[in-house]
Amino acid sequence: MILVGLTGGIGSGKSTVSVLLAERGAIIIDADAITREVQQPGSPLLEKLSDRFGSGVIAADGSLDRAALAAIAFADADALKALNAIVHPAIGVVVNSRVMAQRATDNVVVMDIPLLTENPREGLQATIVVDLPEEQQVQRLVDFRGFDEADARARMARQATREQRLERATYVIDNSGTVDALTEQVDMIWDSLLGLPQLPSDFELPARQPQAD
């Protein structure tokens, strides 16, 4: 197994890069998708969220009302910290089990984690950062995801800075240009990843570092 991380700020195009890597043969372990899995109606995690943030975060059909939860959690630093303390361990269990399931293979395993800079993982052989100028990031959130500009900037401000992400990057993908330019960069990085040494089949994923406050 070759184990790498993939990250980028909100609106950076990380999900597009993830799809391109999967098309080339990577096994994607998507933290966002796992988050949705562990938050299914009736799950223990949903019960914990309801206990901490109130029944209003649960929709009439029993699913998580993400907008209601976000309105509470992102308006208060202590609430956000509490949210992370509930959600992150549950996600980590699933992520780790899926990584371990791949360790005897020769696959390139990509841990797609939005907050990888804020919450670093040991054991990665490389980290890919999808990058673009902050003003372009804001514009894409407004144009393609329907964000209000002030909300887009507030969400970005709660994440690591562009400079912090770049400091931790092994590979940087510039997503400020065309799809063709993006694809060319992914091809080059993919070839480089295939040249990394395989981890031993008895590899153990180290415990996560403490979360950033």
C-alpha atoms as an extended CHARMM CRD file, in Angstrom:
* protein
*
       213  EXT
         1         1  MET       CA              0.0000000000        0.0000000000        0.0000000000  PROA      1               0.0000000000
         2         2  ILE       CA              1.0350000000        3.5590000000       -0.7250000000  PROA      2               0.0000000000
         3         3  LEU       CA             -0.7200000000        5.9540000000        1.6530000000  PROA      3               0.0000000000
         4         4  VAL       CA             -1.1760000000        9.6540000000        0.8690000000  PROA      4               0.0000000000
         5         5  GLY       CA             -3.3470000000       12.4980000000        2.0740000000  PROA      5               0.0000000000
         6         6  LEU       CA             -5.4460000000       14.8620000000       -0.0150000000  PROA      6               0.0000000000
         7         7  THR       CA             -6.7160000000       18.1920000000        1.2720000000  PROA      7               0.0000000000
         8         8  GLY       CA             -7.6770000000       21.7110000000        0.2630000000  PROA      8               0.0000000000
         9         9  GLY       CA             -9.7660000000       24.6060000000        1.4580000000  PROA      9               0.0000000000
        10        10  ILE       CA            -13.5050000000       24.7710000000        0.9310000000  PROA      10              0.0000000000
        11        11  GLY       CA            -14.2180000000       25.4530000000       -2.7380000000  PROA      11              0.0000000000
        12        12  SER       CA            -10.7000000000       24.4970000000       -3.8350000000  PROA      12              0.0000000000
        13        13  GLY       CA            -11.8040000000       21.6620000000       -6.0990000000  PROA      13              0.0000000000
        14        14  LYS       CA            -10.4640000000       18.8670000000       -3.9070000000  PROA      14              0.0000000000
        15        15  SER       CA            -13.4100000000       16.6160000000       -4.7640000000  PROA      15              0.0000000000
        16        16  THR       CA            -12.6610000000       16.9540000000       -8.4690000000  PROA      16              0.0000000000
        17        17  VAL       CA             -9.0530000000       15.9300000000       -7.8570000000  PROA      17              0.0000000000
        18        18  SER       CA            -10.2850000000       12.9900000000       -5.7940000000  PROA      18              0.0000000000
        19        19  VAL       CA            -12.4000000000       11.7920000000       -8.7240000000  PROA      19              0.0000000000
        20        20  LEU       CA             -9.4540000000       12.1360000000      -11.1100000000  PROA      20              0.0000000000
        21        21  LEU       CA             -7.2280000000       10.1070000000       -8.7940000000  PROA      21              0.0000000000
        22        22  ALA       CA             -9.9060000000        7.4210000000       -8.4930000000  PROA      22              0.0000000000
        23        23  GLU       CA            -10.1020000000        7.2210000000      -12.2840000000  PROA      23              0.0000000000
        24        24  ARG       CA             -6.3780000000        6.4350000000      -12.2960000000  PROA      24              0.0000000000
        25        25  GLY       CA             -6.7920000000        3.6010000000       -9.8250000000  PROA      25              0.0000000000
        26        26  ALA       CA             -6.5570000000        5.1980000000       -6.3880000000  PROA      26              0.0000000000
        27        27  ILE       CA             -8.6100000000        3.8630000000       -3.5100000000  PROA      27              0.0000000000
        28        28  ILE       CA            -10.3170000000        6.9240000000       -2.0420000000  PROA      28              0.0000000000
        29        29  ILE       CA            -11.1830000000        7.0410000000        1.6410000000  PROA      29              0.0000000000
        30        30  ASP       CA            -13.4660000000       10.0670000000        1.7320000000  PROA      30              0.0000000000
        31        31  ALA       CA            -13.8810000000       11.5620000000        5.2020000000  PROA      31              0.0000000000
        32        32  ASP       CA            -16.9050000000       13.6210000000        4.1070000000  PROA      32              0.0000000000
        33        33  ALA       CA            -18.6820000000       10.5450000000        2.7420000000  PROA      33              0.0000000000
        34        34  ILE       CA            -17.8930000000        8.6340000000        5.9190000000  PROA      34              0.0000000000
        35        35  THR       CA            -19.2840000000       11.5300000000        7.9470000000  PROA      35              0.0000000000
        36        36  ARG       CA            -22.5990000000       11.1360000000        6.1280000000  PROA      36              0.0000000000
        37        37  GLU       CA            -22.5260000000        7.3770000000        6.7160000000  PROA      37              0.0000000000
        38        38  VAL       CA            -22.0880000000        7.6390000000       10.4770000000  PROA      38              0.0000000000
        39        39  GLN       CA            -24.8220000000       10.2810000000       10.6640000000  PROA      39              0.0000000000
        40        40  GLN       CA            -27.5660000000        8.1080000000        9.2430000000  PROA      40              0.0000000000
        41        41  PRO       CA            -30.9990000000        8.2710000000       10.9610000000  PROA      41              0.0000000000
        42        42  GLY       CA            -31.0590000000        6.2390000000       14.1550000000  PROA      42              0.0000000000
        43        43  SER       CA            -27.2710000000        6.1550000000       14.5170000000  PROA      43              0.0000000000
        44        44  PRO       CA            -25.6470000000        6.5430000000       17.9530000000  PROA      44              0.0000000000
        45        45  LEU       CA            -23.8170000000        9.5870000000       16.6360000000  PROA      45              0.0000000000
        46        46  LEU       CA            -27.0740000000       11.3280000000       15.7400000000  PROA      46              0.0000000000
        47        47  GLU       CA            -28.3610000000       10.6800000000       19.2440000000  PROA      47              0.0000000000
        48        48  LYS       CA            -25.2350000000       12.2790000000       20.7250000000  PROA      48              0.0000000000
        49        49  LEU       CA            -25.6490000000       15.3200000000       18.4880000000  PROA      49              0.0000000000
        50        50  SER       CA            -29.2720000000       15.6810000000       19.5330000000  PROA      50              0.0000000000
        51        51  ASP       CA            -28.3390000000       15.4160000000       23.2130000000  PROA      51              0.0000000000
        52        52  ARG       CA            -25.6760000000       18.1090000000       22.8820000000  PROA      52              0.0000000000
        53        53  PHE       CA            -27.2590000000       20.5410000000       20.4360000000  PROA      53              0.0000000000
        54        54  GLY       CA            -30.9700000000       19.9280000000       20.9150000000  PROA      54              0.0000000000
        55        55  SER       CA            -33.6710000000       18.0480000000       19.0410000000  PROA      55              0.0000000000
        56        56  GLY       CA            -33.8680000000       20.8810000000       16.5240000000  PROA      56              0.0000000000
        57        57  VAL       CA            -30.8260000000       19.4920000000       14.7040000000  PROA      57              0.0000000000
        58        58  ILE       CA            -32.8640000000       16.4090000000       13.7780000000  PROA      58              0.0000000000
        59        59  ALA       CA            -35.2470000000       16.7700000000       10.8310000000  PROA      59              0.0000000000
        60        60  ALA       CA            -38.7950000000       15.3930000000       10.8010000000  PROA      60              0.0000000000
        61        61  ASP       CA            -37.6630000000       12.2980000000        8.8720000000  PROA      61              0.0000000000
        62        62  GLY       CA            -35.0090000000       11.4780000000       11.4800000000  PROA      62              0.0000000000
        63        63  SER       CA            -32.0800000000       12.6760000000        9.4140000000  PROA      63              0.0000000000
        64        64  LEU       CA            -29.5540000000       15.2730000000       10.4980000000  PROA      64              0.0000000000
        65        65  ASP       CA            -30.5890000000       18.8400000000        9.7150000000  PROA      65              0.0000000000
        66        66  ARG       CA            -27.1160000000       19.9650000000        8.6650000000  PROA      66              0.0000000000
        67        67  ALA       CA            -28.1400000000       23.5790000000        8.1840000000  PROA      67              0.0000000000
        68        68  ALA       CA            -29.5690000000       23.7580000000       11.7100000000  PROA      68              0.0000000000
        69        69  LEU       CA            -26.4730000000       22.1490000000       13.1850000000  PROA      69              0.0000000000
        70        70  ALA       CA            -24.1560000000       24.4300000000       11.2230000000  PROA      70              0.0000000000
        71        71  ALA       CA            -26.0620000000       27.4940000000       12.3870000000  PROA      71              0.0000000000
        72        72  ILE       CA            -25.3620000000       26.4920000000       15.9830000000  PROA      72              0.0000000000
        73        73  ALA       CA            -21.8490000000       25.0760000000       15.6840000000  PROA      73              0.0000000000
        74        74  PHE       CA            -20.3070000000       27.6730000000       13.4100000000  PROA      74              0.0000000000
        75        75  ALA       CA            -21.6480000000       30.5770000000       15.4460000000  PROA      75              0.0000000000
        76        76  ASP       CA            -19.7670000000       29.6300000000       18.5920000000  PROA      76              0.0000000000
        77        77  ALA       CA            -16.2150000000       28.3580000000       19.0940000000  PROA      77              0.0000000000
        78        78  ASP       CA            -17.1240000000       26.1480000000       22.0590000000  PROA      78              0.0000000000
        79        79  ALA       CA            -20.0170000000       24.5920000000       20.1540000000  PROA      79              0.0000000000
        80        80  LEU       CA            -17.7600000000       23.8510000000       17.1910000000  PROA      80              0.0000000000
        81        81  LYS       CA            -15.2080000000       22.2570000000       19.4910000000  PROA      81              0.0000000000
        82        82  ALA       CA            -17.9510000000       20.1090000000       21.0170000000  PROA      82              0.0000000000
        83        83  LEU       CA            -19.1710000000       19.0980000000       17.5700000000  PROA      83              0.0000000000
        84        84  ASN       CA            -15.6880000000       18.0300000000       16.5400000000  PROA      84              0.0000000000
        85        85  ALA       CA            -15.2280000000       16.0640000000       19.7640000000  PROA      85              0.0000000000
        86        86  ILE       CA            -18.3740000000       14.0650000000       18.9800000000  PROA      86              0.0000000000
        87        87  VAL       CA            -17.9560000000       13.5600000000       15.2410000000  PROA      87              0.0000000000
        88        88  HSD       CA            -14.2240000000       13.1460000000       14.6500000000  PROA      88              0.0000000000
        89        89  PRO       CA            -13.6590000000        9.9960000000       16.7640000000  PROA      89              0.0000000000
        90        90  ALA       CA            -16.5440000000        8.1990000000       15.0690000000  PROA      90              0.0000000000
        91        91  ILE       CA            -15.2070000000        9.0970000000       11.6380000000  PROA      91              0.0000000000
        92        92  GLY       CA            -11.6820000000        8.1100000000       12.6680000000  PROA      92              0.0000000000
        93        93  VAL       CA            -12.7240000000        4.5750000000       13.5380000000  PROA      93              0.0000000000
        94        94  VAL       CA            -14.1660000000        4.0060000000       10.0740000000  PROA      94              0.0000000000
        95        95  VAL       CA            -11.2870000000        5.7360000000        8.2690000000  PROA      95              0.0000000000
        96        96  ASN       CA             -8.6940000000        3.6610000000       10.1040000000  PROA      96              0.0000000000
        97        97  SER       CA            -10.4870000000        0.3870000000        9.4590000000  PROA      97              0.0000000000
        98        98  ARG       CA            -10.6600000000        1.1100000000        5.7240000000  PROA      98              0.0000000000
        99        99  VAL       CA             -6.9870000000        2.0030000000        5.5740000000  PROA      99              0.0000000000
       100       100  MET       CA             -6.0530000000       -1.1790000000        7.4120000000  PROA      100             0.0000000000
       101       101  ALA       CA             -8.1510000000       -3.2200000000        4.9770000000  PROA      101             0.0000000000
       102       102  GLN       CA             -5.8350000000       -2.0370000000        2.1840000000  PROA      102             0.0000000000
       103       103  ARG       CA             -2.4660000000       -2.5050000000        3.8300000000  PROA      103             0.0000000000
       104       104  ALA       CA             -1.6560000000       -5.8740000000        2.2270000000  PROA      104             0.0000000000
       105       105  THR       CA             -2.4470000000       -4.5440000000       -1.2660000000  PROA      105             0.0000000000
       106       106  ASP       CA             -0.2880000000       -2.5860000000       -3.7010000000  PROA      106             0.0000000000
       107       107  ASN       CA             -2.9330000000        0.1230000000       -4.1010000000  PROA      107             0.0000000000
       108       108  VAL       CA             -2.4460000000        3.8560000000       -3.8150000000  PROA      108             0.0000000000
       109       109  VAL       CA             -4.7490000000        4.7650000000       -0.9350000000  PROA      109             0.0000000000
       110       110  VAL       CA             -5.8000000000        8.4070000000       -0.7300000000  PROA      110             0.0000000000
       111       111  MET       CA             -7.1790000000        9.7510000000        2.5300000000  PROA      111             0.0000000000
       112       112  ASP       CA             -9.4050000000       12.6180000000        1.3620000000  PROA      112             0.0000000000
       113       113  ILE       CA             -9.6310000000       14.8020000000        4.4690000000  PROA      113             0.0000000000
       114       114  PRO       CA            -10.7720000000       18.4490000000        4.2970000000  PROA      114             0.0000000000
       115       115  LEU       CA             -9.2030000000       19.4300000000        7.6280000000  PROA      115             0.0000000000
       116       116  LEU       CA             -5.9710000000       17.4880000000        7.2810000000  PROA      116             0.0000000000
       117       117  THR       CA             -3.8540000000       20.5800000000        7.9640000000  PROA      117             0.0000000000
       118       118  GLU       CA             -5.7980000000       21.4020000000       11.1130000000  PROA      118             0.0000000000
       119       119  ASN       CA             -5.7220000000       17.7790000000       12.2890000000  PROA      119             0.0000000000
       120       120  PRO       CA             -2.5530000000       16.1480000000       10.8940000000  PROA      120             0.0000000000
       121       121  ARG       CA             -2.2300000000       12.4070000000       10.3870000000  PROA      121             0.0000000000
       122       122  GLU       CA              1.0040000000       10.5350000000       10.9930000000  PROA      122             0.0000000000
       123       123  GLY       CA              1.9690000000        7.7180000000        8.6580000000  PROA      123             0.0000000000
       124       124  LEU       CA              1.2290000000        9.4710000000        5.3730000000  PROA      124             0.0000000000
       125       125  GLN       CA              3.9230000000        9.1450000000        2.7260000000  PROA      125             0.0000000000
       126       126  ALA       CA              2.8730000000       12.3520000000        0.9830000000  PROA      126             0.0000000000
       127       127  THR       CA              0.2630000000       15.0900000000        1.1930000000  PROA      127             0.0000000000
       128       128  ILE       CA             -1.4370000000       16.6090000000       -1.8530000000  PROA      128             0.0000000000
       129       129  VAL       CA             -2.8270000000       20.1240000000       -1.4170000000  PROA      129             0.0000000000
       130       130  VAL       CA             -5.3050000000       21.5380000000       -3.9400000000  PROA      130             0.0000000000
       131       131  ASP       CA             -4.6910000000       25.2720000000       -4.0670000000  PROA      131             0.0000000000
       132       132  LEU       CA             -6.0300000000       28.4380000000       -5.6720000000  PROA      132             0.0000000000
       133       133  PRO       CA             -6.0300000000       32.1650000000       -4.8100000000  PROA      133             0.0000000000
       134       134  GLU       CA             -8.4070000000       33.0720000000       -2.0080000000  PROA      134             0.0000000000
       135       135  GLU       CA            -10.4580000000       35.5330000000       -4.0640000000  PROA      135             0.0000000000
       136       136  GLN       CA            -11.0270000000       32.8750000000       -6.7060000000  PROA      136             0.0000000000
       137       137  GLN       CA            -11.9790000000       30.4540000000       -3.9440000000  PROA      137             0.0000000000
       138       138  VAL       CA            -14.6200000000       32.9030000000       -2.6870000000  PROA      138             0.0000000000
       139       139  GLN       CA            -15.9620000000       33.4510000000       -6.1940000000  PROA      139             0.0000000000
       140       140  ARG       CA            -16.3550000000       29.7330000000       -6.8320000000  PROA      140             0.0000000000
       141       141  LEU       CA            -18.2450000000       29.2770000000       -3.5810000000  PROA      141             0.0000000000
       142       142  VAL       CA            -20.5990000000       32.0690000000       -4.5730000000  PROA      142             0.0000000000
       143       143  ASP       CA            -21.0080000000       31.0530000000       -8.2260000000  PROA      143             0.0000000000
       144       144  PHE       CA            -21.1510000000       27.2660000000       -7.9720000000  PROA      144             0.0000000000
       145       145  ARG       CA            -22.2810000000       26.4690000000       -4.4370000000  PROA      145             0.0000000000
       146       146  GLY       CA            -24.6690000000       29.3080000000       -3.7680000000  PROA      146             0.0000000000
       147       147  PHE       CA            -22.8360000000       30.8000000000       -0.8140000000  PROA      147             0.0000000000
       148       148  ASP       CA            -23.3530000000       34.3680000000        0.2670000000  PROA      148             0.0000000000
       149       149  GLU       CA            -19.9730000000       36.0970000000       -0.0110000000  PROA      149             0.0000000000
       150       150  ALA       CA            -19.8150000000       36.9170000000        3.7000000000  PROA      150             0.0000000000
       151       151  ASP       CA            -20.6290000000       33.3050000000        4.5830000000  PROA      151             0.0000000000
       152       152  ALA       CA            -17.9810000000       32.0380000000        2.1620000000  PROA      152             0.0000000000
       153       153  ARG       CA            -15.3380000000       34.2300000000        3.7490000000  PROA      153             0.0000000000
       154       154  ALA       CA            -16.4310000000       33.2210000000        7.2510000000  PROA      154             0.0000000000
       155       155  ARG       CA            -16.2000000000       29.5120000000        6.3810000000  PROA      155             0.0000000000
       156       156  MET       CA            -12.7370000000       30.0130000000        4.8980000000  PROA      156             0.0000000000
       157       157  ALA       CA            -11.5980000000       31.9470000000        7.9750000000  PROA      157             0.0000000000
       158       158  ARG       CA            -12.4590000000       28.9670000000       10.1890000000  PROA      158             0.0000000000
       159       159  GLN       CA            -10.1430000000       26.7100000000        8.2080000000  PROA      159             0.0000000000
       160       160  ALA       CA             -6.3550000000       26.6840000000        8.0580000000  PROA      160             0.0000000000
       161       161  THR       CA             -4.8540000000       29.4760000000        6.0170000000  PROA      161             0.0000000000
       162       162  ARG       CA             -3.6430000000       28.9490000000        2.5010000000  PROA      162             0.0000000000
       163       163  GLU       CA             -0.0690000000       29.3850000000        3.7340000000  PROA      163             0.0000000000
       164       164  GLN       CA             -0.5050000000       26.7650000000        6.4570000000  PROA      164             0.0000000000
       165       165  ARG       CA             -1.7490000000       24.1950000000        3.9610000000  PROA      165             0.0000000000
       166       166  LEU       CA              1.0900000000       24.8950000000        1.5460000000  PROA      166             0.0000000000
       167       167  GLU       CA              3.6700000000       24.5140000000        4.3040000000  PROA      167             0.0000000000
       168       168  ARG       CA              2.5820000000       20.8940000000        4.8030000000  PROA      168             0.0000000000
       169       169  ALA       CA              2.2960000000       19.9930000000        1.1190000000  PROA      169             0.0000000000
       170       170  THR       CA              4.3950000000       17.3840000000       -0.6130000000  PROA      170             0.0000000000
       171       171  TYR       CA              2.5850000000       18.1220000000       -3.8630000000  PROA      171             0.0000000000
       172       172  VAL       CA              0.6370000000       21.2530000000       -4.7450000000  PROA      172             0.0000000000
       173       173  ILE       CA             -2.0700000000       21.2190000000       -7.4160000000  PROA      173             0.0000000000
       174       174  ASP       CA             -2.8650000000       24.6620000000       -8.8020000000  PROA      174             0.0000000000
       175       175  ASN       CA             -6.5960000000       24.6190000000       -9.5470000000  PROA      175             0.0000000000
       176       176  SER       CA             -6.8530000000       28.2120000000      -10.7120000000  PROA      176             0.0000000000
       177       177  GLY       CA             -6.8490000000       27.2880000000      -14.3890000000  PROA      177             0.0000000000
       178       178  THR       CA             -8.5600000000       24.9560000000      -16.8240000000  PROA      178             0.0000000000
       179       179  VAL       CA             -9.7250000000       21.3780000000      -16.4020000000  PROA      179             0.0000000000
       180       180  ASP       CA             -7.0170000000       20.3090000000      -18.8610000000  PROA      180             0.0000000000
       181       181  ALA       CA             -4.3530000000       21.9870000000      -16.7450000000  PROA      181             0.0000000000
       182       182  LEU       CA             -5.7400000000       20.3100000000      -13.6350000000  PROA      182             0.0000000000
       183       183  THR       CA             -5.7690000000       16.9010000000      -15.3040000000  PROA      183             0.0000000000
       184       184  GLU       CA             -2.1750000000       17.3020000000      -16.4690000000  PROA      184             0.0000000000
       185       185  GLN       CA             -1.0320000000       18.0410000000      -12.9240000000  PROA      185             0.0000000000
       186       186  VAL       CA             -2.9190000000       15.0250000000      -11.5520000000  PROA      186             0.0000000000
       187       187  ASP       CA             -1.2500000000       12.8040000000      -14.1620000000  PROA      187             0.0000000000
       188       188  MET       CA              2.1990000000       14.0300000000      -13.1280000000  PROA      188             0.0000000000
       189       189  ILE       CA              1.5060000000       13.5020000000       -9.4350000000  PROA      189             0.0000000000
       190       190  TRP       CA              0.0080000000       10.0720000000      -10.0670000000  PROA      190             0.0000000000
       191       191  ASP       CA              3.1910000000        8.9590000000      -11.8210000000  PROA      191             0.0000000000
       192       192  SER       CA              5.1980000000       10.2480000000       -8.8640000000  PROA      192             0.0000000000
       193       193  LEU       CA              2.9860000000        8.4660000000       -6.3420000000  PROA      193             0.0000000000
       194       194  LEU       CA              3.4850000000        5.1620000000       -8.1280000000  PROA      194             0.0000000000
       195       195  GLY       CA              7.2060000000        5.5620000000       -7.5050000000  PROA      195             0.0000000000
       196       196  LEU       CA              6.8290000000        5.7600000000       -3.7240000000  PROA      196             0.0000000000
       197       197  PRO       CA              7.8500000000        2.6860000000       -1.6940000000  PROA      197             0.0000000000
       198       198  GLN       CA              5.1600000000        0.2890000000       -0.5890000000  PROA      198             0.0000000000
       199       199  LEU       CA              4.3900000000        0.2500000000        3.1120000000  PROA      199             0.0000000000
       200       200  PRO       CA              4.8860000000       -3.0900000000        4.8640000000  PROA      200             0.0000000000
       201       201  SER       CA              1.8460000000       -5.3490000000        5.0330000000  PROA      201             0.0000000000
       202       202  ASP       CA              1.8890000000       -5.1480000000        8.8420000000  PROA      202             0.0000000000
       203       203  PHE       CA              1.8030000000       -1.3410000000        8.7750000000  PROA      203             0.0000000000
       204       204  GLU       CA             -0.1190000000        0.2100000000       11.6560000000  PROA      204             0.0000000000
       205       205  LEU       CA             -1.6930000000        3.6230000000       11.2370000000  PROA      205             0.0000000000
       206       206  PRO       CA             -0.4690000000        5.8320000000       14.1070000000  PROA      206             0.0000000000
       207       207  ALA       CA             -2.9770000000        7.4690000000       16.3930000000  PROA      207             0.0000000000
       208       208  ARG       CA             -4.2120000000       10.8790000000       15.3550000000  PROA      208             0.0000000000
       209       209  GLN       CA             -2.4700000000       13.9150000000       16.7490000000  PROA      209             0.0000000000
       210       210  PRO       CA             -4.5420000000       16.0410000000       19.1060000000  PROA      210             0.0000000000
       211       211  GLN       CA             -6.9910000000       18.2640000000       17.2530000000  PROA      211             0.0000000000
       212       212  ALA       CA             -6.1850000000       21.9000000000       16.7920000000  PROA      212             0.0000000000
       213       213  ASP       CA             -8.2830000000       24.2290000000       18.9280000000  PROA      213             0.0000000000
